[in-house]
CSV table of C-alpha atoms in Angstrom, one decimal:
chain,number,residue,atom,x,y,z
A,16,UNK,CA,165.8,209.4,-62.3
A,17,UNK,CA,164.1,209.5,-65.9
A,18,UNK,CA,162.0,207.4,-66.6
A,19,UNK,CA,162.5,205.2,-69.9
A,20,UNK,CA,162.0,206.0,-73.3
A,21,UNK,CA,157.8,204.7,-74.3
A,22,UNK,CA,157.1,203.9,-70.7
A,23,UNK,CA,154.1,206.1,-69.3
A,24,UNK,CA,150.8,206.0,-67.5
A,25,UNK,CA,148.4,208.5,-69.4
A,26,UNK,CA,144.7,207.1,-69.2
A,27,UNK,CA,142.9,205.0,-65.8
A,28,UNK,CA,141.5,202.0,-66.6
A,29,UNK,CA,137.7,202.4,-66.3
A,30,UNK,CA,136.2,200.6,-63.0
A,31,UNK,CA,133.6,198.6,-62.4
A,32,UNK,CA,130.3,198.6,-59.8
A,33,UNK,CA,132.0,194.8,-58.5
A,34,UNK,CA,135.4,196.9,-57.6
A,35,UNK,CA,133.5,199.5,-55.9
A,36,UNK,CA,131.7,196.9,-54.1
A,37,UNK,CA,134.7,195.2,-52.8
A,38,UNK,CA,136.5,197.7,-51.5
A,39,UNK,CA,133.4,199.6,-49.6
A,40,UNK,CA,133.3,195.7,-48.3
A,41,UNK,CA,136.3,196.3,-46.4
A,42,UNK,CA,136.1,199.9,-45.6
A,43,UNK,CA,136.7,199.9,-41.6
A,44,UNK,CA,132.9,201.2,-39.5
A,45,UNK,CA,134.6,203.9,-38.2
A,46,UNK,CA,133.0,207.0,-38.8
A,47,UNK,CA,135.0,210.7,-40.0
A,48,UNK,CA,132.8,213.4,-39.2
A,49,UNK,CA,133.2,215.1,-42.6
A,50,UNK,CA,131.0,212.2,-44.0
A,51,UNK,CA,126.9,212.6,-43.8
A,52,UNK,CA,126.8,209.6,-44.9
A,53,UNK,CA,127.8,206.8,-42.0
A,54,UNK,CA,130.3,204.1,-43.2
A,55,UNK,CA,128.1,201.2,-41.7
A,56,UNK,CA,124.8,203.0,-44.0
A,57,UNK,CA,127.3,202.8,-47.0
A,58,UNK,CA,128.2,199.5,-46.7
A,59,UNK,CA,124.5,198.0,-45.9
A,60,UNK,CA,123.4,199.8,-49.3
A,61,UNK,CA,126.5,199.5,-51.4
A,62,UNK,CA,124.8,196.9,-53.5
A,63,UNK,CA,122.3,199.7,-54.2
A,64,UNK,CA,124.6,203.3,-54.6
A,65,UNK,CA,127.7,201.2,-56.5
A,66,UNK,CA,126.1,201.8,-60.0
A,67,UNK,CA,125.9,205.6,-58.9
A,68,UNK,CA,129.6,205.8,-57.6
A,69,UNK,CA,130.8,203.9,-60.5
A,70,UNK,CA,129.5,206.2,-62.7
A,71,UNK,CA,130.9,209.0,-60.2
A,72,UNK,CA,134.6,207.4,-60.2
A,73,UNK,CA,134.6,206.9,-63.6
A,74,UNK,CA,133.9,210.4,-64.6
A,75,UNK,CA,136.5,211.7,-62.1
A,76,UNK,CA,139.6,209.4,-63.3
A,77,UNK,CA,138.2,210.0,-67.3
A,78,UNK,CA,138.0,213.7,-66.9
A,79,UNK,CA,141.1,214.1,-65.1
A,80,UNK,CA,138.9,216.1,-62.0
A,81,UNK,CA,138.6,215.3,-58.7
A,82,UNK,CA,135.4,217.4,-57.0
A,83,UNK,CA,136.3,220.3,-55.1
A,84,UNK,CA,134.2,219.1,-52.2
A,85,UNK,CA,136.2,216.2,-51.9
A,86,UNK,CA,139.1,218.4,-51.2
A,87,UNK,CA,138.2,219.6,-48.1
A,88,UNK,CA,139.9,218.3,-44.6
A,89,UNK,CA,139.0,218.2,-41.4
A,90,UNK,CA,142.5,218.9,-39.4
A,91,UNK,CA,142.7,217.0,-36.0
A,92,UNK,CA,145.6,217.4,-33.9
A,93,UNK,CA,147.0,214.4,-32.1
A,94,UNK,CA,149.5,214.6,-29.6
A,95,UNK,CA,152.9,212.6,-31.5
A,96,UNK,CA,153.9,211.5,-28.3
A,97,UNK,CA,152.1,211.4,-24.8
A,98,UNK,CA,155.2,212.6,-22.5
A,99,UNK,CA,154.8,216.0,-24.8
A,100,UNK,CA,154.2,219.1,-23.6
A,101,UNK,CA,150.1,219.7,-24.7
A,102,UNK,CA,150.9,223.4,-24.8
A,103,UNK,CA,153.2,223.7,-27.5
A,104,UNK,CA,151.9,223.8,-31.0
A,105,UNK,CA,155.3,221.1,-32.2
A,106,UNK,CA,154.1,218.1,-30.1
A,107,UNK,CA,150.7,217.8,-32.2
A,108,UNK,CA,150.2,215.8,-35.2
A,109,UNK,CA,148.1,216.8,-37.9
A,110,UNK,CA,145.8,214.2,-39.4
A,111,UNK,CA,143.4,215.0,-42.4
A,112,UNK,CA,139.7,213.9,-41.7
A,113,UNK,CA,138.8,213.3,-45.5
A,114,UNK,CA,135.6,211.8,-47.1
A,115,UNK,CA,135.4,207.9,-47.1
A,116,UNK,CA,133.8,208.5,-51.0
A,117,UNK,CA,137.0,210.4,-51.5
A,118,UNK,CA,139.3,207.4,-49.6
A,119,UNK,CA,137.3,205.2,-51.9
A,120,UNK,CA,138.5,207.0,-55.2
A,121,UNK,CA,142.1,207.1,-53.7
A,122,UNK,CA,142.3,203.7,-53.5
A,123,UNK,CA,141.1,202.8,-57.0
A,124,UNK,CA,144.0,204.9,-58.2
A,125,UNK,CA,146.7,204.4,-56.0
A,126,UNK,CA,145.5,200.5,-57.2
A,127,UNK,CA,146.2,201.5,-60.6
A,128,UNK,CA,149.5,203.4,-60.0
A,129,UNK,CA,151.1,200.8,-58.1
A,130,UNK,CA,150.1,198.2,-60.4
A,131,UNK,CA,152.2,200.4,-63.8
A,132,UNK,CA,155.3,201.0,-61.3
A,133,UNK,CA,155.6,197.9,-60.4
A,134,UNK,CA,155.3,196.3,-63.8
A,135,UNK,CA,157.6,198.8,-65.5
A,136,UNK,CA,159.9,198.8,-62.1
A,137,UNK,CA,159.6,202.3,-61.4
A,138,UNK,CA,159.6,201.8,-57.8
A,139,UNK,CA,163.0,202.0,-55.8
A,140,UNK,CA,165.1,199.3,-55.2
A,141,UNK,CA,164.6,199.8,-51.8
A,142,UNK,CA,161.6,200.7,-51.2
A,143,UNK,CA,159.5,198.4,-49.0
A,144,UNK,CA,156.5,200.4,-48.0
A,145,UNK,CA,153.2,199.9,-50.0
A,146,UNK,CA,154.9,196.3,-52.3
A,147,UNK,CA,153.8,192.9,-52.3
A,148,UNK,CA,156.2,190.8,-50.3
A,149,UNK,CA,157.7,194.0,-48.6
A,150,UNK,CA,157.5,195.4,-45.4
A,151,UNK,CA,159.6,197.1,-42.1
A,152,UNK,CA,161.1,193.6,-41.6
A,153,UNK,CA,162.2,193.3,-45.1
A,154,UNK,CA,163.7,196.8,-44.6
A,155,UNK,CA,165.7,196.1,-41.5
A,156,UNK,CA,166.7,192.8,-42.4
A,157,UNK,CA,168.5,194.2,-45.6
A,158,UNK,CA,169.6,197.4,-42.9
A,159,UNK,CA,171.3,194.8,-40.9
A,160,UNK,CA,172.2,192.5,-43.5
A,161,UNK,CA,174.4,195.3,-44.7
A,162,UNK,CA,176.1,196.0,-41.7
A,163,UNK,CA,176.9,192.0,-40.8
A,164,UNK,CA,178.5,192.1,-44.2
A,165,UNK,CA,180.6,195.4,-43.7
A,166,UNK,CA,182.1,193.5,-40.8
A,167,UNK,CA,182.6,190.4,-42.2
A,168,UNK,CA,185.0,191.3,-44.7
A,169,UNK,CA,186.4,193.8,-41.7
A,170,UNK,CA,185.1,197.1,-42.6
A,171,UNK,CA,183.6,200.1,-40.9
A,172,UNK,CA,179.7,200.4,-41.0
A,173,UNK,CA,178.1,203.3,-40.0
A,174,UNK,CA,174.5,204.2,-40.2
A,175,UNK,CA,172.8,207.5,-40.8
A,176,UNK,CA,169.4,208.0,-40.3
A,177,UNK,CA,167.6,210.9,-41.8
A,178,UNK,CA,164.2,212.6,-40.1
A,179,UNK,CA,162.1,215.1,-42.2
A,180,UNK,CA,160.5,217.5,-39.8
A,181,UNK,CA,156.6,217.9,-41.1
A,182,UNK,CA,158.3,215.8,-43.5
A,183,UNK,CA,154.5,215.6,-45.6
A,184,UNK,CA,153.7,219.2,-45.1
A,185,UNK,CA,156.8,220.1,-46.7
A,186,UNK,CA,155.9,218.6,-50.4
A,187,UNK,CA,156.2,221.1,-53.2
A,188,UNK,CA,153.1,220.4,-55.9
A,189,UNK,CA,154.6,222.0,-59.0
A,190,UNK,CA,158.1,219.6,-57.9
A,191,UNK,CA,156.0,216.5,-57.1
A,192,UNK,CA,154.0,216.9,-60.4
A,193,UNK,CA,157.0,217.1,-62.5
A,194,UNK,CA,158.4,214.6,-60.9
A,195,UNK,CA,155.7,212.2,-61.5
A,196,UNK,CA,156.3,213.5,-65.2
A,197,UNK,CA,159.6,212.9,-65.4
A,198,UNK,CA,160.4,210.5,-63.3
A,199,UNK,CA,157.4,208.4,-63.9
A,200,UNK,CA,156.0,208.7,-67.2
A,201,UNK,CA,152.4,210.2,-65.9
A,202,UNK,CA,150.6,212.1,-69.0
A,203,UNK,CA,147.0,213.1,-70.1
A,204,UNK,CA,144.6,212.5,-67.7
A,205,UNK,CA,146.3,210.8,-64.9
A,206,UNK,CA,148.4,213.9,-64.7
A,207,UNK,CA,145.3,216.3,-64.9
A,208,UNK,CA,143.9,214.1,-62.3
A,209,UNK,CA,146.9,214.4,-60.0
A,210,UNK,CA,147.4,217.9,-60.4
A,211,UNK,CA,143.5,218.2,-59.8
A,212,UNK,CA,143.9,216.3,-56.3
A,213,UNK,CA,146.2,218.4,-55.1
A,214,UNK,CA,145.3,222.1,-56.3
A,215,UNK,CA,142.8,223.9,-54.5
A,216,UNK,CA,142.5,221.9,-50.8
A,217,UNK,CA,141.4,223.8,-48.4
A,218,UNK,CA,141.4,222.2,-44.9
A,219,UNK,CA,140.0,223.5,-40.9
A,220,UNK,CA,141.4,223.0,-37.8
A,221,UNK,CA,138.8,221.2,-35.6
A,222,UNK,CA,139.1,221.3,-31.7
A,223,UNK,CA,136.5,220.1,-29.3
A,224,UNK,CA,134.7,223.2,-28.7
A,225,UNK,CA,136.2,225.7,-31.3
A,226,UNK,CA,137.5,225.5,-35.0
A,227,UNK,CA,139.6,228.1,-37.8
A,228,UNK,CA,138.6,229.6,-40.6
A,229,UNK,CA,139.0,227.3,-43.3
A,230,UNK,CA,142.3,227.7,-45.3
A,231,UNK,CA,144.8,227.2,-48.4
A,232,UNK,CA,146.5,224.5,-48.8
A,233,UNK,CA,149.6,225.2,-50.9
A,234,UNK,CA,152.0,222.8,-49.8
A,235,UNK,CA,151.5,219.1,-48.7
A,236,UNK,CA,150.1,215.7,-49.5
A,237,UNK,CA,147.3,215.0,-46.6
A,238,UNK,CA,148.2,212.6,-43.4
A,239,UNK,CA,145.4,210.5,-43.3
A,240,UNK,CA,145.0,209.7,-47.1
A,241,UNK,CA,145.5,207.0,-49.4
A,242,UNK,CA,147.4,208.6,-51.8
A,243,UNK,CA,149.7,211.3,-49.7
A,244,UNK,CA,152.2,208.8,-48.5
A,245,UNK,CA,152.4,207.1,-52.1
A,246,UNK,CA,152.8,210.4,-53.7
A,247,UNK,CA,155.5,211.5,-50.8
A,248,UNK,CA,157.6,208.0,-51.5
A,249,UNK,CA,157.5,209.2,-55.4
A,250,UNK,CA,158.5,212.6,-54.1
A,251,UNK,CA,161.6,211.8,-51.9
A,252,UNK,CA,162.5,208.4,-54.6
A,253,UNK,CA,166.1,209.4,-55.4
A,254,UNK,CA,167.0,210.3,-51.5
A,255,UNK,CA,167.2,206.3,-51.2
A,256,UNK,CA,170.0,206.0,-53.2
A,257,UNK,CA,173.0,205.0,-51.1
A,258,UNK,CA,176.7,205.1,-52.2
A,259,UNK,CA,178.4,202.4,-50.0
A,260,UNK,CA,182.1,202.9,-49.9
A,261,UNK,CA,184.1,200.1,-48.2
A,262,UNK,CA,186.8,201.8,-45.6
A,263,UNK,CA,189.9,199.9,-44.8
C-alpha cells in the first residue's frame, strides 16, 4: 500500500494540562513496579504535576525524542495457558512492565495517529481492532457473513486462519518505520518520534526472587503498551487483504 499523493502526518498537535488531566483521570489504580511514583499518588495530585507533564509531553512529541528512561521494561512472564507445562520456556508470555508516565505519552499519540488514519482512511478495510464502531463481533459477523453468502449462491467456503508465533516479538524496526513512511505518510517529527520509541529499549526479566541482566531490544513492539499493538496492525496491514475466488 502507498499512501496518496499530499496525505501525511509530520508534526503532533501540541497538548494541553486538561488532556493530561483526563486521561490520568481514568488511568486504572493498579500499580507497575517500574513506577516510584504510585498511580493512586498521580492521580490525587494530577491537578498539581499536569502543568509539569504538559510541558514534559510537549517537548517529547515537538522534539521528536522519547526519554531513554522511558524505554526501559520490566519483562514478566505469564503462563499463556494454565494446562502448560511451567517448565518450558514456550508456554510463557512476555508482558512489558512500562512506566504509567510513558503509557500516558502513548496514548496522547496513538490519539493523534488514529485520529489522521482514520480521516484520510488509512486504516484497513478490515480492520476492526482499535475503531470506533468496531470490534471482535463486527469481525466475525462479516467472517460469517461471508461464508452464509458463499453458500447461498452454492459455492465452497473455506476458512484459513493464520497464527504468528511471538507474532510482536517478531517486528522488524527499520521495515515498520518505512512502512509507516510509505504506507502512511509519517514525516518530520512524528517519524523521529517513532523511530526514537523504538530504538534503544532495553528491557529485564523479572522473577520472584531473581532477575537478568538487562538487555537489547532489537526486534519488537512491547506487549503491554499502548502503542505496540497499533504499530504491529500498521505492520502486518496488507496481510488482510483477501482475494475471494468463487468455486463452482
Amino acid at each position: 500500500m502507498t499512501v496518496p499523493v499530499g496525505c501525511e502526518l509530520r508534526l503532533f498537535t501540541p497538548v494541553s494540562s486538561a488532556d493530561v488531566v483526563e486521561l490520568v483521570k481514568k488511568l486504572p489504580d493498579k500499580q507497575c513496579t517500574s513506577d516510584p511514583l504510585p498511580t493512586w499518588l498521580l492521580k490525587h495530585y494530577i491537578e498539581v504535576l499536569a502543568p509539569f507533564l504538559c510541558r514534559l509531553f510537549n517537548w517529547s512529541l515537538q522534539s521528536g525524542t522519547v526519554p531513554s528512561t522511558f524505554k526501559f521494561a520490566y519483562i514478566t512472564p505469564l503462563l499463556k495457558k494454565a494446562d502448560l507445562d511451567p517448565a518450558d520456556a514456550k508456554s510463557y508470555q512476555p508482558i512489558s512492565n512500562l512506566s504509567v508516565i510513558l503509557k500516558l505519552l502513548e496514548r496522547l499519540v496513538s490519539k493523534q495517529l488514529l485520529r489522521y488514519l482514520e480521516d484520510n482512511d488509512l486504516l484497513p478495510d478490515l480492520q476492526s481492532a482499535y475503531r470506533g464502531h468496531h470490534s471482535t463481533e463486527t469481525a466475525v459477523l462479516k467472517v460469517l457473513s461471508d461464508i452464509l453468502s458463499a453458500l447461498d449462491t452454492g459455492n465452497i467456503a473455506m476458512l484459513t486462519l493464520f497464527d504468528l508465533s511471538a507474532a510482536f516479538d517478531s517486528v522488524d524496526h527499520n521495515t515498520l518505520l518505512q512502512r509507516l513512511r510509505k504506507s502512511y505518510g509519517l514525516g518530520g517529527k512524528v517519524i523521529d518520534w517513532f523511530t526514537s520509541y523504538l530504538s534503544n529499549r532495553k528491557q529485564q526479566v523479572r522473577m520472584t526472587t531473581s532477575s537478568s541482566m538487562p538487555s537489547a531490544v532489537l526486534f519488537g513492539v512491547p506487549q503491554g503498551s499502548v502503542l505496540g499493538p497499533i504499530l504491529f496492525l500498521l505492520y502486518t496491514a496488507d496481510w488482510g487483504k483477501v482475494i475471494c475466488v468463487p468455486v463452482a
